[in-house]
Amino acid sequence: MIIYLVFMMGVGVWFSRKNRDADDFYLGGRKLGPLVTAMSAEASDMSSWLLMGLPGVAYLSGIADAGWTAIGLAVGTYFNWLIVAKRLRRYSEKNHSITIPDFFSNRYHDKSNLLLAISAVFIVIFFIPYTASGFAACGKLFSSLFGLDYMPAMIVSAIIIVGYTALGGFLAASTTDLIQSIIMTCALVIMIFFGLHTAGGISVVIDNAKELAGYLSFNHVYDPTTGGAAPYGLLTICSMLAWGLGYFGMPHVLLRFMAIHDEKKLTLSRRIATVWVVISMAAAIFIGVIGLSMSKANALPVLEGADSETILIKAATLLSTTGSGAVKFIFVIFAGLIFAGILACTMSTADSQLLAASSSISQNLIKDVCHVKLSDKTTMVVARATVLAIAVVAIFIARDPNSSVFQIVSFAWAGFGAVFGPIMLFSLFWRRTNKWGALAGMVSGGIMVFVWKYAIRPLGGAWNIYELLPAFVVACLFIIVVSLLTPAPSAEVVKDFDEVKAM
């Protein structure tokens, strides 16, 4: 663990020498290769949800809930790379954009900076608590591993993430994300083999799962409270599939599309990213199913409720105490890799979120909206100071060890998906979209996320739908209606659109 954390800091120090201006710090000078682009995008997306949340859901209720969510995310990943990546790369280079708010403002030639300001504010609103959830997850992991109090454990992990992000910027975050994706993959592979061995083999795992009603079904879920199967209806399936819509609006993923050095390599990146996402999520779900058999074999305690999310932590702890002599030493190293993998999931997301939120404040609000003139050197100082300031706020939000990490992640994912997803698609593919439609789409999507989450979804029944789906639909409707009711975009805006489309 210590070697891993020191190495992450070393990457930050190495890339700190390569950042000459804001374009380097926030977009890496558009120098990313296809492998780094693919793996950093997906590693920054998955967070601790991959190694904690997904196996935990599968452990408790079977494959339906986890499976439909994973299918939605896999489909969203593929289509985001297929239809958004290349055109966004071309468009953002043509209009000289280095952040997502930059892109929207330059796309519509918005001299008032309204689009810039509102999109930057939304990024801060959703990313600071999202970053806080990452700090909280790291703090809980360090606390459980080393017996430290939560607060100092969380602060130490935050310092490490802030350190390499503030020093190395986008290139450091992307490179560490690639390394972290490799460690996450190792953790999944090690856990599957160890789990199968401990549970008694794959046939035992499947037989144990079959004994539980609805556990291996895609239209039923196992209810651990009753021991029976509960129906998993079409409405719930659509709600889970809607997670995939979030990809079109994730700033930290979209920035990777803008940063690739050669757009011709995006096809290779798409294939790498899609294959990794599908295999890693399938492996995470399978680990949950294996964990059930490990509990039945009395190798692990029976996990209930939120404790199911600790399955990898408990299994890795078990692995570290297995065997003797040289074998035990190897297993301890493997256990360390699993723990590092859990940490990598969280860090790979938190660094990207920190950078995106920082760029919105220092680049978009301070320089562009407030028109504060800064030299390249001063811009770099402000950028790093902003990363530090955001981290301090995120640490304050994450100070409560009982905060729900995954509820925050779910809500922030819906927020970004609804605020930026629709307008990103319309900006790239509908030439009639204008500034007012873009503004209406962003604001209506953001408001609807809050309204549905706190006022409508609690009604239950048919209203119990993940807030991203209705908010996404509402934002699309507002973009279309307002764009058609207001003046058409200017000739310059249409000319830019047609030139990018013709490329």
Coordinates of N, CA and C in Angstrom, one line a residue, residues 339-493:
F339 N -6.4 -4.6 -1.8 CA -6.7 -3.4 -1.1 C -6.3 -2.1 -1.9
A340 N -5.1 -2.2 -2.6 CA -4.7 -1.1 -3.4 C -5.7 -0.9 -4.6
G341 N -6.3 -2.0 -5.1 CA -7.3 -1.9 -6.1 C -8.5 -1.2 -5.7
I342 N -9.0 -1.4 -4.5 CA -10.1 -0.7 -3.9 C -9.8 0.8 -3.8
L343 N -8.6 1.0 -3.3 CA -8.2 2.4 -3.2 C -8.0 3.1 -4.5
A344 N -7.5 2.3 -5.5 CA -7.3 2.9 -6.9 C -8.6 3.3 -7.5
C345 N -9.7 2.5 -7.3 CA -11.0 2.8 -7.8 C -11.4 4.2 -7.4
T346 N -11.2 4.4 -6.1 CA -11.7 5.7 -5.5 C -10.8 6.9 -6.0
M347 N -9.5 6.7 -5.9 CA -8.5 7.7 -6.2 C -8.6 8.1 -7.7
S348 N -8.8 7.1 -8.6 CA -8.9 7.4 -10.0 C -10.1 8.3 -10.4
T349 N -11.1 8.2 -9.6 CA -12.3 9.1 -9.8 C -12.1 10.4 -9.1
A350 N -11.6 10.4 -7.9 CA -11.5 11.7 -7.1 C -10.5 12.6 -7.8
D351 N -9.4 12.2 -8.4 CA -8.4 13.1 -9.0 C -9.0 13.8 -10.2
S352 N -9.8 13.0 -11.0 CA -10.4 13.6 -12.2 C -11.5 14.6 -11.8
Q353 N -12.3 14.3 -10.8 CA -13.3 15.2 -10.3 C -12.7 16.5 -9.8
L354 N -11.6 16.3 -9.0 CA -10.9 17.5 -8.5 C -10.4 18.4 -9.6
L355 N -9.9 17.8 -10.6 CA -9.3 18.6 -11.7 C -10.4 19.3 -12.5
A356 N -11.5 18.6 -12.7 CA -12.7 19.2 -13.5 C -13.3 20.4 -12.7
A357 N -13.5 20.2 -11.4 CA -14.1 21.2 -10.6 C -13.1 22.4 -10.5
S358 N -11.8 22.2 -10.4 CA -10.8 23.2 -10.3 C -10.8 24.0 -11.6
S359 N -10.9 23.4 -12.8 CA -10.9 24.1 -14.0 C -12.1 25.0 -14.2
S360 N -13.2 24.6 -13.6 CA -14.4 25.4 -13.7 C -14.3 26.7 -12.9
I361 N -13.6 26.6 -11.8 CA -13.5 27.8 -11.0 C -12.4 28.7 -11.5
S362 N -11.1 28.1 -11.7 CA -10.0 29.0 -12.0 C -10.0 29.4 -13.5
Q363 N -10.3 28.5 -14.4 CA -10.3 28.8 -15.8 C -11.6 29.5 -16.2
N364 N -12.7 29.0 -15.9 CA -14.0 29.5 -16.4 C -14.6 30.7 -15.6
L365 N -14.6 30.5 -14.3 CA -15.3 31.6 -13.5 C -14.3 32.8 -13.3
I366 N -13.1 32.5 -12.8 CA -12.1 33.6 -12.5 C -11.6 34.3 -13.8
K367 N -11.1 33.5 -14.7 CA -10.5 34.1 -15.9 C -11.6 34.6 -16.9
D368 N -12.5 33.7 -17.3 CA -13.4 34.0 -18.4 C -14.6 34.8 -18.0
V369 N -15.3 34.5 -16.9 CA -16.5 35.2 -16.4 C -16.1 36.5 -15.7
C370 N -15.1 36.5 -14.8 CA -14.7 37.7 -14.1 C -13.7 38.5 -14.8
H371 N -13.1 38.0 -15.9 CA -12.2 38.7 -16.8 C -10.9 39.1 -16.0
V372 N -10.4 38.2 -15.1 CA -9.2 38.5 -14.4 C -8.0 38.0 -15.3
K373 N -7.2 38.9 -15.7 CA -6.1 38.6 -16.6 C -4.9 38.0 -15.8
L374 N -4.5 36.8 -16.2 CA -3.4 36.1 -15.5 C -2.3 35.7 -16.5
S375 N -1.1 35.8 -16.1 CA 0.0 35.2 -17.0 C 0.0 33.7 -16.9
D376 N 0.7 33.0 -17.8 CA 0.7 31.6 -17.7 C 1.2 31.0 -16.4
K377 N 2.3 31.7 -15.8 CA 2.8 31.2 -14.6 C 1.8 31.4 -13.4
T378 N 1.1 32.6 -13.4 CA 0.1 32.9 -12.4 C -1.1 32.0 -12.6
T379 N -1.4 31.7 -13.8 CA -2.6 30.7 -14.1 C -2.3 29.4 -13.4
M380 N -1.0 28.9 -13.5 CA -0.7 27.6 -13.0 C -0.8 27.7 -11.4
V381 N -0.4 28.8 -10.8 CA -0.5 28.9 -9.4 C -1.9 28.9 -9.0
V382 N -2.8 29.7 -9.7 CA -4.2 29.7 -9.3 C -4.8 28.4 -9.5
A383 N -4.4 27.7 -10.6 CA -5.0 26.3 -10.8 C -4.7 25.4 -9.7
R384 N -3.5 25.4 -9.2 CA -3.1 24.5 -8.1 C -3.7 24.9 -6.8
A385 N -3.8 26.2 -6.6 CA -4.5 26.7 -5.4 C -5.9 26.4 -5.4
T386 N -6.6 26.4 -6.5 CA -8.0 26.0 -6.6 C -8.2 24.6 -6.3
V387 N -7.3 23.7 -6.8 CA -7.4 22.3 -6.5 C -7.3 22.1 -4.9
L388 N -6.4 22.8 -4.3 CA -6.3 22.7 -2.8 C -7.5 23.2 -2.1
A389 N -8.1 24.4 -2.6 CA -9.2 25.0 -1.9 C -10.5 24.1 -2.0
I390 N -10.7 23.5 -3.2 CA -11.8 22.5 -3.4 C -11.6 21.3 -2.5
A391 N -10.4 20.8 -2.4 CA -10.1 19.7 -1.5 C -10.5 20.0 -0.1
V392 N -10.2 21.2 0.4 CA -10.5 21.6 1.8 C -12.0 21.5 2.0
V393 N -12.7 22.1 1.0 CA -14.2 22.0 1.2 C -14.7 20.6 1.2
A394 N -14.2 19.8 0.2 CA -14.6 18.4 0.2 C -14.3 17.6 1.4
I395 N -13.1 17.9 2.1 CA -12.8 17.3 3.3 C -13.8 17.7 4.4
F396 N -14.2 18.9 4.4 CA -15.2 19.4 5.4 C -16.5 18.6 5.2
I397 N -16.9 18.5 4.0 CA -18.2 17.8 3.7 C -18.1 16.3 4.1
A398 N -16.9 15.7 3.9 CA -16.7 14.3 4.2 C -16.3 14.0 5.6
R399 N -16.4 14.9 6.5 CA -15.9 14.7 7.9 C -16.8 13.7 8.7
D400 N -18.0 13.5 8.2 CA -18.9 12.5 8.9 C -18.6 11.1 8.4
P401 N -18.1 10.2 9.3 CA -17.8 8.8 8.8 C -19.0 8.0 8.4
N402 N -20.2 8.5 8.8 CA -21.4 7.8 8.5 C -22.1 8.3 7.3
S403 N -21.5 9.1 6.5 CA -22.0 9.6 5.3 C -22.1 8.5 4.3
S404 N -23.2 8.5 3.5 CA -23.5 7.5 2.5 C -22.7 7.8 1.2
V405 N -21.7 7.0 0.9 CA -20.8 7.3 -0.2 C -21.6 7.1 -1.5
F406 N -22.3 5.9 -1.6 CA -22.9 5.5 -2.8 C -24.2 6.3 -3.2
Q407 N -24.9 6.8 -2.2 CA -26.0 7.7 -2.5 C -25.6 9.0 -3.1
I408 N -24.5 9.5 -2.6 CA -23.9 10.8 -3.2 C -23.5 10.5 -4.6
V409 N -22.8 9.4 -4.9 CA -22.4 9.0 -6.2 C -23.5 8.9 -7.2
S410 N -24.6 8.2 -6.7 CA -25.8 8.1 -7.6 C -26.4 9.4 -7.9
F411 N -26.5 10.3 -6.9 CA -27.2 11.6 -7.2 C -26.3 12.5 -8.1
A412 N -25.0 12.5 -7.8 CA -24.1 13.3 -8.7 C -24.1 12.8 -10.1
W413 N -24.1 11.5 -10.3 CA -24.1 10.9 -11.6 C -25.4 11.3 -12.4
A414 N -26.5 11.3 -11.7 CA -27.8 11.8 -12.3 C -27.7 13.3 -12.6
G415 N -27.1 14.0 -11.7 CA -27.0 15.5 -12.0 C -26.2 15.8 -13.2
F416 N -25.0 15.2 -13.4 CA -24.2 15.4 -14.6 C -24.8 14.9 -15.8
G417 N -25.4 13.7 -15.7 CA -26.1 13.1 -16.9 C -27.2 14.0 -17.4
A418 N -28.0 14.6 -16.5 CA -29.2 15.4 -16.9 C -28.8 16.8 -17.3
V419 N -27.8 17.4 -16.7 CA -27.4 18.8 -17.0 C -26.6 18.8 -18.3
F420 N -25.6 17.9 -18.5 CA -24.7 18.0 -19.6 C -25.0 17.0 -20.7
G421 N -25.6 15.9 -20.4 CA -25.8 14.8 -21.4 C -26.6 15.3 -22.6
P422 N -27.9 15.8 -22.3 CA -28.7 16.2 -23.5 C -28.1 17.3 -24.3
I423 N -27.5 18.3 -23.6 CA -27.0 19.5 -24.4 C -25.7 19.1 -25.2
M424 N -25.0 18.1 -24.6 CA -23.8 17.6 -25.4 C -24.2 17.0 -26.7
L425 N -25.2 16.1 -26.6 CA -25.7 15.4 -27.8 C -26.3 16.4 -28.8
F426 N -27.1 17.3 -28.3 CA -27.8 18.3 -29.2 C -26.7 19.2 -29.8
S427 N -25.7 19.6 -29.0 CA -24.7 20.5 -29.5 C -23.9 19.9 -30.6
L428 N -23.7 18.6 -30.6 CA -22.9 17.9 -31.6 C -23.7 17.5 -32.8
F429 N -25.0 17.3 -32.7 CA -25.7 16.7 -33.8 C -27.0 17.4 -34.2
W430 N -27.4 18.6 -33.6 CA -28.5 19.3 -34.1 C -28.1 20.7 -34.4
R431 N -28.0 21.1 -35.6 CA -27.5 22.5 -35.9 C -28.5 23.6 -35.5
R432 N -29.8 23.3 -35.3 CA -30.8 24.3 -35.0 C -30.7 24.7 -33.5
T433 N -30.0 23.9 -32.7 CA -29.9 24.2 -31.3 C -29.2 25.6 -31.1
N434 N -29.8 26.4 -30.2 CA -29.2 27.7 -30.0 C -28.9 27.9 -28.5
K435 N -28.4 29.1 -28.2 CA -27.9 29.3 -26.8 C -29.0 29.2 -25.8
W436 N -30.2 29.7 -26.1 CA -31.3 29.7 -25.2 C -31.8 28.3 -24.9
G437 N -31.8 27.5 -26.0 CA -32.2 26.1 -25.8 C -31.2 25.3 -24.9
A438 N -29.9 25.6 -25.1 CA -28.8 25.0 -24.3 C -29.0 25.4 -22.8
L439 N -29.2 26.7 -22.6 CA -29.4 27.2 -21.2 C -30.6 26.5 -20.6
A440 N -31.8 26.5 -21.3 CA -33.0 25.9 -20.8 C -32.8 24.4 -20.5
G441 N -32.1 23.7 -21.4 CA -31.8 22.3 -21.1 C -31.0 22.0 -19.9
M442 N -29.9 22.8 -19.7 CA -29.1 22.6 -18.5 C -29.8 22.9 -17.2
V443 N -30.5 24.0 -17.2 CA -31.2 24.4 -16.0 C -32.4 23.5 -15.6
S444 N -33.2 23.1 -16.7 CA -34.3 22.3 -16.4 C -33.9 20.9 -16.0
G445 N -32.8 20.4 -16.6 CA -32.3 19.0 -16.2 C -31.8 19.0 -14.8
G446 N -31.0 20.1 -14.4 CA -30.5 20.2 -13.0 C -31.6 20.3 -12.0
I447 N -32.6 21.1 -12.3 CA -33.7 21.3 -11.3 C -34.5 20.0 -11.2
M448 N -34.8 19.3 -12.3 CA -35.6 18.1 -12.3 C -34.9 17.0 -11.5
V449 N -33.6 16.9 -11.5 CA -32.9 15.9 -10.7 C -33.3 16.1 -9.2
F450 N -33.2 17.4 -8.7 CA -33.6 17.7 -7.3 C -35.1 17.4 -7.1
V451 N -35.9 17.9 -8.0 CA -37.4 17.7 -7.8 C -37.8 16.2 -7.7
W452 N -37.2 15.4 -8.7 CA -37.6 14.0 -8.7 C -37.0 13.3 -7.6
K453 N -35.8 13.6 -7.2 CA -35.1 12.9 -6.1 C -35.9 13.1 -4.8
Y454 N -36.2 14.3 -4.5 CA -36.7 14.7 -3.1 C -38.2 14.9 -3.0
A455 N -38.9 15.1 -4.2 CA -40.3 15.3 -4.1 C -41.2 14.2 -4.8
I456 N -40.7 13.7 -5.8 CA -41.6 12.7 -6.6 C -41.2 11.3 -6.3
R457 N -39.9 10.9 -6.3 CA -39.5 9.5 -6.1 C -39.9 9.0 -4.8
P458 N -39.9 9.8 -3.7 CA -40.4 9.2 -2.4 C -41.8 8.8 -2.4
L459 N -42.6 9.1 -3.4 CA -44.0 8.7 -3.5 C -44.1 7.2 -3.7
G460 N -43.0 6.6 -4.3 CA -43.0 5.1 -4.5 C -43.8 4.7 -5.6
G461 N -43.9 3.4 -5.7 CA -44.7 2.8 -6.8 C -44.1 3.1 -8.2
A462 N -44.9 3.5 -9.1 CA -44.5 3.8 -10.5 C -43.6 5.0 -10.5
W463 N -43.6 5.8 -9.4 CA -42.7 7.0 -9.4 C -41.3 6.7 -8.9
N464 N -41.1 5.5 -8.4 CA -39.8 5.1 -7.9 C -38.8 4.8 -9.1
I465 N -38.5 5.8 -9.8 CA -37.6 5.7 -11.0 C -36.3 6.5 -10.7
Y466 N -35.2 6.0 -11.1 CA -33.9 6.7 -10.9 C -34.1 8.1 -11.6
E467 N -33.7 9.2 -10.9 CA -34.0 10.5 -11.3 C -33.3 10.9 -12.6
L468 N -32.3 10.2 -13.0 CA -31.6 10.6 -14.2 C -32.6 10.5 -15.4
L469 N -33.4 9.4 -15.5 CA -34.2 9.2 -16.6 C -35.3 10.3 -16.9
P470 N -36.1 10.7 -15.9 CA -37.0 11.8 -16.2 C -36.4 13.1 -16.4
A471 N -35.3 13.3 -15.7 CA -34.6 14.6 -15.8 C -33.9 14.7 -17.2
F472 N -33.4 13.6 -17.7 CA -32.8 13.6 -19.1 C -33.9 13.9 -20.1
V473 N -35.1 13.3 -20.0 CA -36.2 13.5 -20.9 C -36.6 15.0 -20.9
V474 N -36.8 15.5 -19.7 CA -37.2 16.9 -19.5 C -36.2 17.8 -20.2
A475 N -35.0 17.6 -19.9 CA -33.9 18.5 -20.5 C -34.0 18.5 -22.0
C476 N -34.2 17.3 -22.6 CA -34.3 17.2 -24.1 C -35.5 18.0 -24.6
L477 N -36.6 17.8 -24.0 CA -37.8 18.6 -24.4 C -37.6 20.1 -24.3
F478 N -37.0 20.5 -23.3 CA -36.7 22.0 -23.1 C -35.8 22.5 -24.2
I479 N -34.7 21.7 -24.5 CA -33.8 22.1 -25.5 C -34.5 22.3 -26.9
I480 N -35.3 21.3 -27.2 CA -36.0 21.3 -28.5 C -37.0 22.5 -28.6
V481 N -37.9 22.6 -27.6 CA -39.0 23.6 -27.6 C -38.4 25.0 -27.5
V482 N -37.5 25.3 -26.6 CA -36.9 26.6 -26.5 C -36.1 27.0 -27.7
S483 N -35.4 26.1 -28.3 CA -34.6 26.4 -29.5 C -35.5 26.8 -30.6
L484 N -36.6 26.1 -30.8 CA -37.6 26.4 -31.9 C -38.4 27.6 -31.6
L485 N -38.6 28.0 -30.4 CA -39.4 29.2 -30.1 C -38.5 30.5 -30.1
T486 N -37.2 30.4 -30.1 CA -36.3 31.5 -30.1 C -35.6 31.6 -31.4
P487 N -34.9 32.7 -31.7 CA -34.3 32.9 -33.0 C -33.2 31.8 -33.3
A488 N -33.1 31.5 -34.6 CA -32.2 30.5 -35.0 C -30.7 30.9 -34.7
P489 N -29.8 30.0 -34.6 CA -28.4 30.4 -34.3 C -27.8 31.2 -35.4
S490 N -26.8 32.0 -35.1 CA -26.3 32.9 -36.1 C -25.6 32.1 -37.2
A491 N -25.2 32.8 -38.3 CA -24.6 32.2 -39.4 C -23.2 31.6 -39.0
E492 N -22.5 32.4 -38.1 CA -21.2 31.9 -37.7 C -21.3 30.6 -36.9
V493 N -22.3 30.4 -36.1 CA -22.5 29.2 -35.3 C -22.8 28.1 -36.2

